[in-house]
Amino acid sequence: MLISDFTFSIFFRLIPISRVLSTGHEAPSGLFDADTIFALSSGHGRCGVAVVRISGPAAATALRSMAGLTCHLPPPRTALLRRITDPHSKEVLDRGLVLWFPAPHSFTGEDSVEFHIHGGTAVITAVLQALGSVSGMRPAEAGEFTRRAFQAGKLDLTEVEGLGDLIHAETEAQRRQALRQMSGDLGRLYQDWSRRLKRCLAHVEAFIDFSEDELIEDGVLNRADLSVQELQAEMLQHLKDERRGERLRSGIQVVIAGDTNAGKSSLLNTLCQRPAAIVSPIAGTTRDVVETALDIGGFPVLLSDTAGLRDSRDVVEREGVRRARERVEQADLTLVVVDCAHLPLDGGGAVASLQGHLRSVLPSQQHPDTGCLLVLNKVDLLSETQRWKLKEELSGVYGLPPVCPISCQTHQGLKDFLTVLHSRVQTLCGDPLSGGPTLTQARHRAHLQQCVASLAQYQRYRDCDLALAAEGVRLALTSLGRITGRVGAEEILDIIFKDFCIGK
């Protein structure tokens, strides 16, 4: 086979990879649109300073016409204090800082400009209207600056998602995880796997086309086999993260459940420090799910109060109980609330009663030791002797989750309960700064699972049909490319020509 024939045979086998991005659509024909875009990049509303960002080929024109620069542009990335004027009427709109970011050293990779102006509504409106009057400029669409940064290769898709998560982060742990992803930790891991898969695929393809001509050195396939096994093991280990990153990104689902009048709504109000749910001595007051978002030690929690679990003839209450059980099945952590004033404290009856509560609340497949805390409310109604008996009976009992005696009325035991709750929440999310980067998106998990399945195809067909085995590696590479948005046939060709001196 001639070298040109070989090149085309490999290229056409790999064309589908180069045309697939994470959306499944073809790659854009041009790197950028012809338009220059602008938008308010800082938050809306009155503020001391507002930032207006411009990106595109007409950015320099806008800077010259609105900052009164007739000749030279300012030094790159250097703030310059200027009068900002309307390009047509020459009216002074504001006095602020202008910054010039020439391509490719900008966020989008294009020529970019920033106006740092006063944050009054009238000032912002006047500057945006003036920019809109400049030829070739238009308001940016949502996310368009970041999209151009991705198209310019400044960010891969995981970094884009990390940037979005950082903007929306509400807790300290979310900020840390998003910042780590935006800095490229997750993308670098996937790009390293992609690089190793490309090498495997290049070696297998070269063996298929040139092994009969004795142009391929011995052991090429054995090295590919070993690489595939190592990659599959690493990916499977990466997937065994118990969805910590996804929980941290979206919030931990914590559900308060138990019998009526056990103090579930009181616990919700105590934790969120406001009257979020109605508290009443009438049984069955809560009939729907009441949700509130909390920050517990830097970790995001979506706390849900549910209807009391009991049999009822009331249609509305039965629906509330159904929804309560549904939430418990979906929960990452269930707080089973029990009125400890009604527990039998003689003859070991408390343990049996609590075990019965757990069986009635938790799904049958869930072990009480996992995903559950047992909250004994109304401990203030017990005498000192009763509290001592209860503690003595529950100490060292196997098969019960952590037990937290509290009083929502007097806040007795609340500090210890919050310590246990924080510890459990931290375990569910993990430390976003320790160990390897974690999965944060459901789509990452889906594509990685497809990748592992494709590598299994390579191992299944390795000895009987090498072409089908190679297709498995190719599919795995495509799945990884859909996570980062970067994969192409040209890279595999480069590896082939680098690793094998075929035809010189």
Short mmCIF file of C-alpha atoms in Angstrom, two decimals, residues 4-371:
data_model
loop_
_atom_site.label_atom_id
_atom_site.label_comp_id
_atom_site.label_asym_id
_atom_site.label_seq_id
_atom_site.Cartn_x
_atom_site.Cartn_y
_atom_site.Cartn_z
CA SER A 4 -1.00 8.20 0.33
CA ASP A 5 -3.41 5.26 0.18
CA PHE A 6 -2.68 4.51 3.83
CA THR A 7 -3.31 8.11 4.82
CA PHE A 8 -6.69 8.21 3.12
CA SER A 9 -7.74 4.81 4.50
CA ILE A 10 -7.05 5.97 8.07
CA PHE A 11 -8.53 9.41 7.49
CA PHE A 12 -11.88 8.18 6.20
CA ARG A 13 -12.14 5.67 9.03
CA LEU A 14 -11.74 8.52 11.51
CA ILE A 15 -13.87 11.25 9.88
CA PRO A 16 -16.86 10.76 12.25
CA ILE A 17 -14.67 11.57 15.25
CA SER A 18 -13.44 14.89 13.89
CA ARG A 19 -16.96 16.06 13.14
CA VAL A 20 -18.47 15.34 16.55
CA LEU A 21 -18.62 17.77 19.42
CA SER A 22 -20.37 17.30 22.70
CA THR A 23 -23.68 18.32 21.15
CA GLY A 24 -23.40 15.69 18.44
CA HIS A 25 -23.47 18.38 15.72
CA GLU A 26 -20.82 19.14 13.15
CA ALA A 27 -17.98 21.47 14.07
CA PRO A 28 -18.52 25.09 13.09
CA SER A 29 -17.15 26.03 9.69
CA GLY A 30 -15.47 29.22 10.97
CA LEU A 31 -13.81 29.91 14.27
CA PHE A 32 -15.75 33.09 14.95
CA ASP A 33 -18.75 35.00 13.71
CA ALA A 34 -18.10 38.20 11.77
CA ASP A 35 -20.06 40.26 14.27
CA THR A 36 -18.54 42.09 17.19
CA ILE A 37 -20.55 41.52 20.35
CA PHE A 38 -20.95 43.56 23.52
CA ALA A 39 -22.74 43.14 26.85
CA LEU A 40 -22.81 44.20 30.47
CA SER A 41 -20.58 41.61 32.16
CA SER A 42 -21.13 42.73 35.75
CA GLY A 43 -24.38 42.31 37.64
CA HIS A 44 -27.49 44.34 36.93
CA GLY A 45 -28.63 47.01 39.35
CA ARG A 46 -26.97 49.98 40.97
CA CYS A 47 -23.32 49.44 41.84
CA GLY A 48 -20.08 51.38 42.15
CA VAL A 49 -18.46 50.00 38.99
CA ALA A 50 -19.97 48.23 35.98
CA VAL A 51 -17.98 46.34 33.35
CA VAL A 52 -19.00 46.38 29.69
CA ARG A 53 -17.21 43.81 27.56
CA ILE A 54 -16.67 43.94 23.77
CA SER A 55 -15.26 41.14 21.61
CA GLY A 56 -14.72 40.83 17.87
CA PRO A 57 -13.06 42.47 14.88
CA ALA A 58 -14.64 45.90 15.50
CA ALA A 59 -13.53 46.08 19.15
CA ALA A 60 -10.59 48.36 18.34
CA THR A 61 -12.87 50.66 16.30
CA ALA A 62 -15.29 50.96 19.21
CA LEU A 63 -12.43 51.70 21.60
CA ARG A 64 -11.03 54.44 19.37
CA SER A 65 -14.38 56.07 18.65
CA MET A 66 -15.69 56.04 22.23
CA ALA A 67 -12.47 56.71 24.17
CA GLY A 68 -11.18 59.51 21.92
CA LEU A 69 -8.10 57.59 20.75
CA THR A 70 -7.20 58.96 17.33
CA CYS A 71 -3.91 57.14 16.83
CA HIS A 72 -2.40 54.45 19.01
CA LEU A 73 -4.31 51.98 21.12
CA PRO A 74 -3.46 51.72 24.81
CA PRO A 75 -0.81 49.19 25.89
CA PRO A 76 -2.38 45.71 26.18
CA ARG A 77 -3.94 44.85 29.54
CA THR A 78 -3.23 48.31 30.95
CA ALA A 79 -6.01 50.45 32.45
CA LEU A 80 -6.33 53.92 30.96
CA LEU A 81 -8.58 56.66 32.39
CA ARG A 82 -10.58 58.26 29.54
CA ARG A 83 -13.75 60.17 28.80
CA ILE A 84 -16.22 57.77 27.20
CA THR A 85 -18.24 59.55 24.52
CA ASP A 86 -21.04 58.82 22.07
CA PRO A 87 -19.35 58.10 18.69
CA HIS A 88 -21.91 60.18 16.76
CA SER A 89 -22.92 63.13 18.99
CA LYS A 90 -19.55 63.24 20.83
CA GLU A 91 -21.45 63.75 24.08
CA VAL A 92 -19.53 62.62 27.14
CA LEU A 93 -21.33 59.63 28.64
CA ASP A 94 -19.00 58.90 31.57
CA ARG A 95 -15.41 58.96 32.72
CA GLY A 96 -13.92 55.56 33.41
CA LEU A 97 -11.21 52.99 32.71
CA VAL A 98 -10.67 51.32 29.34
CA LEU A 99 -8.62 48.16 28.78
CA TRP A 100 -7.41 46.67 25.49
CA PHE A 101 -6.89 42.89 25.04
CA PRO A 102 -5.54 42.15 21.53
CA ALA A 103 -6.05 38.69 20.02
CA PRO A 104 -5.17 35.99 20.81
CA HIS A 105 -4.39 36.99 24.40
CA SER A 106 -7.94 37.56 25.57
CA PHE A 107 -10.73 35.54 27.15
CA THR A 108 -12.38 34.87 23.79
CA GLY A 109 -9.20 34.75 21.71
CA GLU A 110 -10.46 37.74 19.73
CA ASP A 111 -9.69 41.44 20.02
CA SER A 112 -11.48 42.49 23.19
CA VAL A 113 -12.17 45.71 25.09
CA GLU A 114 -13.51 46.41 28.55
CA PHE A 115 -15.10 49.67 29.73
CA HIS A 116 -15.12 50.05 33.53
CA ILE A 117 -17.78 52.68 34.09
CA HIS A 118 -19.96 53.91 36.93
CA GLY A 119 -22.75 51.48 37.77
CA GLY A 120 -25.77 53.75 37.52
CA THR A 121 -28.61 52.56 35.33
CA ALA A 122 -28.56 55.67 33.13
CA VAL A 123 -24.79 55.43 32.54
CA ILE A 124 -24.94 51.74 31.60
CA THR A 125 -27.89 52.28 29.28
CA ALA A 126 -26.20 55.21 27.51
CA VAL A 127 -22.95 53.29 26.93
CA LEU A 128 -24.77 50.19 25.63
CA GLN A 129 -26.88 52.30 23.28
CA ALA A 130 -23.77 54.04 21.98
CA LEU A 131 -22.07 50.70 21.32
CA GLY A 132 -25.14 49.49 19.47
CA SER A 133 -24.82 52.45 17.08
CA VAL A 134 -21.30 51.40 15.99
CA SER A 135 -21.31 49.58 12.65
CA GLY A 136 -20.81 45.78 12.87
CA MET A 137 -21.68 45.51 16.54
CA ARG A 138 -24.61 43.80 18.23
CA PRO A 139 -25.61 42.76 21.77
CA ALA A 140 -24.22 39.40 22.82
CA GLU A 141 -26.47 36.41 23.33
CA ALA A 142 -26.45 34.49 26.60
CA GLY A 143 -23.15 32.65 27.01
CA GLU A 144 -21.74 33.91 23.70
CA PHE A 145 -18.44 35.17 25.11
CA THR A 146 -17.76 31.78 26.69
CA ARG A 147 -18.82 30.00 23.49
CA ARG A 148 -16.26 31.99 21.53
CA ALA A 149 -13.62 31.16 24.13
CA PHE A 150 -14.44 27.47 23.62
CA GLN A 151 -14.30 27.79 19.83
CA ALA A 152 -10.93 29.50 20.11
CA GLY A 153 -9.58 26.62 22.21
CA LYS A 154 -9.24 28.78 25.31
CA LEU A 155 -11.52 26.45 27.30
CA ASP A 156 -12.71 22.89 26.85
CA LEU A 157 -16.27 21.93 27.73
CA THR A 158 -15.39 20.82 31.25
CA GLU A 159 -13.77 24.21 31.92
CA VAL A 160 -16.81 25.97 30.44
CA GLU A 161 -19.06 24.00 32.80
CA GLY A 162 -16.72 24.79 35.69
CA LEU A 163 -16.98 28.49 34.87
CA GLY A 164 -20.78 28.25 34.88
CA ASP A 165 -20.72 26.41 38.20
CA LEU A 166 -18.39 29.04 39.68
CA ILE A 167 -20.76 31.83 38.69
CA HIS A 168 -23.69 30.01 40.31
CA ALA A 169 -21.78 28.70 43.37
CA GLU A 170 -23.58 29.54 46.62
CA THR A 171 -21.43 27.70 49.17
CA GLU A 172 -17.72 27.47 49.89
CA ALA A 173 -17.44 23.82 48.85
CA GLN A 174 -19.22 24.54 45.56
CA ARG A 175 -16.81 27.39 44.89
CA ARG A 176 -13.80 25.16 45.51
CA GLN A 177 -15.07 22.39 43.26
CA ALA A 178 -16.04 24.78 40.45
CA LEU A 179 -12.72 26.62 40.62
CA ARG A 180 -10.81 23.36 40.43
CA GLN A 181 -12.79 22.26 37.39
CA MET A 182 -12.47 25.66 35.72
CA SER A 183 -8.70 25.53 36.22
CA GLY A 184 -8.66 22.41 34.03
CA ASP A 185 -8.05 19.54 36.47
CA LEU A 186 -10.92 17.44 35.13
CA GLY A 187 -10.20 18.37 31.52
CA ARG A 188 -6.52 17.43 31.86
CA LEU A 189 -7.48 14.00 33.21
CA TYR A 190 -9.79 13.34 30.25
CA GLN A 191 -7.30 14.76 27.77
CA ASP A 192 -4.61 12.42 29.14
CA TRP A 193 -6.99 9.49 28.64
CA SER A 194 -7.76 10.75 25.12
CA ARG A 195 -4.05 10.99 24.31
CA ARG A 196 -3.47 7.40 25.44
CA LEU A 197 -6.52 6.16 23.53
CA LYS A 198 -5.34 7.91 20.36
CA ARG A 199 -1.99 6.18 20.66
CA CYS A 200 -3.72 2.80 21.14
CA LEU A 201 -5.95 3.40 18.12
CA ALA A 202 -3.03 4.57 15.99
CA HIS A 203 -1.05 1.43 16.84
CA VAL A 204 -3.97 -0.90 16.15
CA GLU A 205 -4.78 0.81 12.84
CA ALA A 206 -1.15 0.67 11.78
CA PHE A 207 -1.00 -3.04 12.66
CA ILE A 208 -4.12 -3.73 10.61
CA ASP A 209 -2.72 -2.01 7.51
CA PHE A 210 0.98 -2.85 7.69
CA SER A 211 1.57 -6.00 9.74
CA GLU A 212 1.72 -8.16 6.60
CA ASP A 213 4.48 -5.95 5.17
CA GLU A 214 6.56 -6.46 8.34
CA LEU A 215 6.81 -2.72 8.80
CA ILE A 216 5.44 -2.83 12.36
CA GLU A 217 7.66 -3.75 15.29
CA ASP A 218 6.80 -6.70 17.54
CA GLY A 219 4.70 -6.15 20.65
CA VAL A 220 2.61 -3.26 19.30
CA LEU A 221 -0.71 -5.00 19.95
CA ASN A 222 0.41 -6.23 23.36
CA ARG A 223 1.17 -2.65 24.41
CA ALA A 224 -2.24 -1.56 23.10
CA ASP A 225 -3.90 -4.38 25.10
CA LEU A 226 -2.15 -3.26 28.28
CA SER A 227 -3.07 0.39 27.73
CA VAL A 228 -6.72 -0.48 27.18
CA GLN A 229 -6.81 -2.55 30.38
CA GLU A 230 -5.17 0.23 32.39
CA LEU A 231 -7.50 2.89 30.99
CA GLN A 232 -10.59 0.80 31.64
CA ALA A 233 -9.52 0.24 35.26
CA GLU A 234 -8.82 3.95 35.79
CA MET A 235 -12.18 4.95 34.33
CA LEU A 236 -14.08 2.43 36.43
CA GLN A 237 -12.32 3.72 39.55
CA HIS A 238 -13.19 7.30 38.52
CA LEU A 239 -16.85 6.29 38.19
CA LYS A 240 -16.88 4.81 41.71
CA ASP A 241 -17.25 8.21 43.33
CA GLU A 242 -20.75 7.70 44.85
CA ARG A 243 -21.82 10.81 42.89
CA ARG A 244 -20.06 13.13 45.36
CA GLY A 245 -19.30 15.81 42.79
CA GLU A 246 -22.83 15.79 41.40
CA ARG A 247 -24.28 16.06 44.91
CA LEU A 248 -22.01 18.98 45.71
CA ARG A 249 -22.94 20.76 42.50
CA SER A 250 -26.72 20.37 42.79
CA GLY A 251 -27.14 20.12 46.56
CA ILE A 252 -27.63 17.19 48.95
CA GLN A 253 -31.22 16.01 49.24
CA VAL A 254 -31.95 15.82 52.99
CA VAL A 255 -35.48 14.73 53.90
CA ILE A 256 -37.15 15.01 57.31
CA ALA A 257 -39.55 12.11 57.80
CA GLY A 258 -41.43 10.36 60.60
CA ASP A 259 -44.77 10.04 62.34
CA THR A 260 -47.20 12.92 62.78
CA ASN A 261 -46.50 15.41 65.58
CA ALA A 262 -42.94 14.16 66.07
CA GLY A 263 -41.58 17.68 65.51
CA LYS A 264 -40.52 17.48 61.84
CA SER A 265 -41.68 21.00 60.96
CA SER A 266 -40.15 22.34 64.16
CA LEU A 267 -36.83 20.79 63.15
CA LEU A 268 -37.07 22.40 59.71
CA ASN A 269 -37.76 25.81 61.25
CA THR A 270 -34.95 25.36 63.76
CA LEU A 271 -32.40 24.46 61.07
CA CYS A 272 -33.33 27.27 58.68
CA GLN A 273 -33.91 29.74 61.57
CA ARG A 274 -37.21 31.03 60.27
CA PRO A 275 -40.86 29.89 60.28
CA ALA A 276 -40.69 28.10 56.92
CA ALA A 277 -43.31 25.50 57.88
CA ILE A 278 -46.51 25.74 59.92
CA VAL A 279 -46.17 24.22 63.39
CA SER A 280 -49.35 23.05 65.11
CA PRO A 281 -50.36 20.51 67.79
CA ILE A 282 -52.96 19.22 65.31
CA ALA A 283 -51.72 15.99 63.72
CA GLY A 284 -51.35 16.08 59.95
CA THR A 285 -50.74 19.83 59.62
CA THR A 286 -48.05 19.34 56.95
CA ARG A 287 -49.59 17.76 53.86
CA ASP A 288 -47.18 18.75 51.12
CA VAL A 289 -43.40 18.87 50.82
CA VAL A 290 -41.88 22.09 52.19
CA GLU A 291 -38.38 22.78 50.83
CA THR A 292 -35.66 25.20 51.85
CA ALA A 293 -32.03 25.57 50.77
CA LEU A 294 -29.35 25.63 53.48
CA ASP A 295 -25.60 26.09 53.72
CA ILE A 296 -24.31 23.59 56.28
CA GLY A 297 -20.62 24.09 56.92
CA GLY A 298 -20.04 25.25 53.34
CA PHE A 299 -22.00 22.39 51.74
CA PRO A 300 -25.29 22.94 49.88
CA VAL A 301 -28.34 21.17 51.31
CA LEU A 302 -31.90 21.06 50.03
CA LEU A 303 -33.91 20.31 53.17
CA SER A 304 -37.44 18.93 52.77
CA ASP A 305 -40.14 18.63 55.44
CA THR A 306 -42.73 15.99 54.63
CA ALA A 307 -46.17 14.88 55.76
CA GLY A 308 -46.41 12.63 58.80
CA LEU A 309 -46.46 8.95 57.86
CA ARG A 310 -49.74 7.40 58.94
CA ASP A 311 -52.84 5.80 57.45
CA SER A 312 -55.55 8.33 56.72
CA ARG A 313 -58.96 8.47 55.07
CA ASP A 314 -58.30 12.04 53.94
CA VAL A 315 -57.53 12.08 50.22
CA VAL A 316 -55.24 15.10 50.48
CA GLU A 317 -53.29 13.67 53.41
CA ARG A 318 -52.88 10.32 51.61
CA GLU A 319 -51.34 12.19 48.68
CA GLY A 320 -49.01 13.97 51.09
CA VAL A 321 -47.92 10.64 52.57
CA ARG A 322 -47.29 9.26 49.07
CA ARG A 323 -45.11 12.25 48.24
CA ALA A 324 -43.28 11.89 51.55
CA ARG A 325 -42.38 8.26 50.84
CA GLU A 326 -41.30 9.20 47.32
CA ARG A 327 -38.95 11.86 48.70
CA VAL A 328 -37.47 9.43 51.21
CA GLU A 329 -36.65 7.02 48.38
CA GLN A 330 -34.88 9.83 46.49
CA ALA A 331 -33.07 11.26 49.52
CA ASP A 332 -29.31 11.28 49.99
CA LEU A 333 -29.87 11.56 53.74
CA THR A 334 -33.05 10.97 55.78
CA LEU A 335 -33.59 12.52 59.19
CA VAL A 336 -36.01 10.15 60.92
CA VAL A 337 -37.67 12.20 63.67
CA VAL A 338 -39.14 10.39 66.68
CA ASP A 339 -41.02 11.83 69.67
CA CYS A 340 -38.84 10.37 72.44
CA ALA A 341 -41.48 11.24 75.08
CA HIS A 342 -43.55 8.36 73.69
CA LEU A 343 -40.74 5.79 73.72
CA PRO A 344 -41.04 2.87 76.18
CA LEU A 345 -38.08 3.25 78.52
CA ASP A 346 -38.43 -0.03 80.44
CA GLY A 347 -37.36 -3.54 79.50
CA GLY A 348 -35.43 -2.58 76.37
CA GLY A 349 -38.53 -1.37 74.58
CA ALA A 350 -36.91 1.80 73.21
CA VAL A 351 -34.60 -0.07 70.84
CA ALA A 352 -37.40 -2.24 69.48
CA SER A 353 -39.63 0.80 69.06
CA LEU A 354 -36.94 2.74 67.17
CA GLN A 355 -36.22 -0.20 64.90
CA GLY A 356 -39.93 -0.34 64.12
CA HIS A 357 -39.91 3.40 63.29
CA LEU A 358 -37.01 2.91 60.90
CA ARG A 359 -38.72 0.02 59.13
CA SER A 360 -41.88 2.08 58.68
CA VAL A 361 -40.03 5.13 57.29
CA LEU A 362 -37.08 3.87 55.27
CA PRO A 363 -37.35 1.95 51.98
CA SER A 364 -37.05 -1.79 52.50
CA GLN A 365 -33.79 -2.00 50.50
CA GLN A 366 -32.02 0.70 52.55
CA HIS A 367 -29.96 -0.37 55.53
CA PRO A 368 -30.53 1.95 58.54
CA ASP A 369 -26.79 2.44 59.03
CA THR A 370 -26.47 4.26 55.68
CA GLY A 371 -28.09 7.51 54.59
#
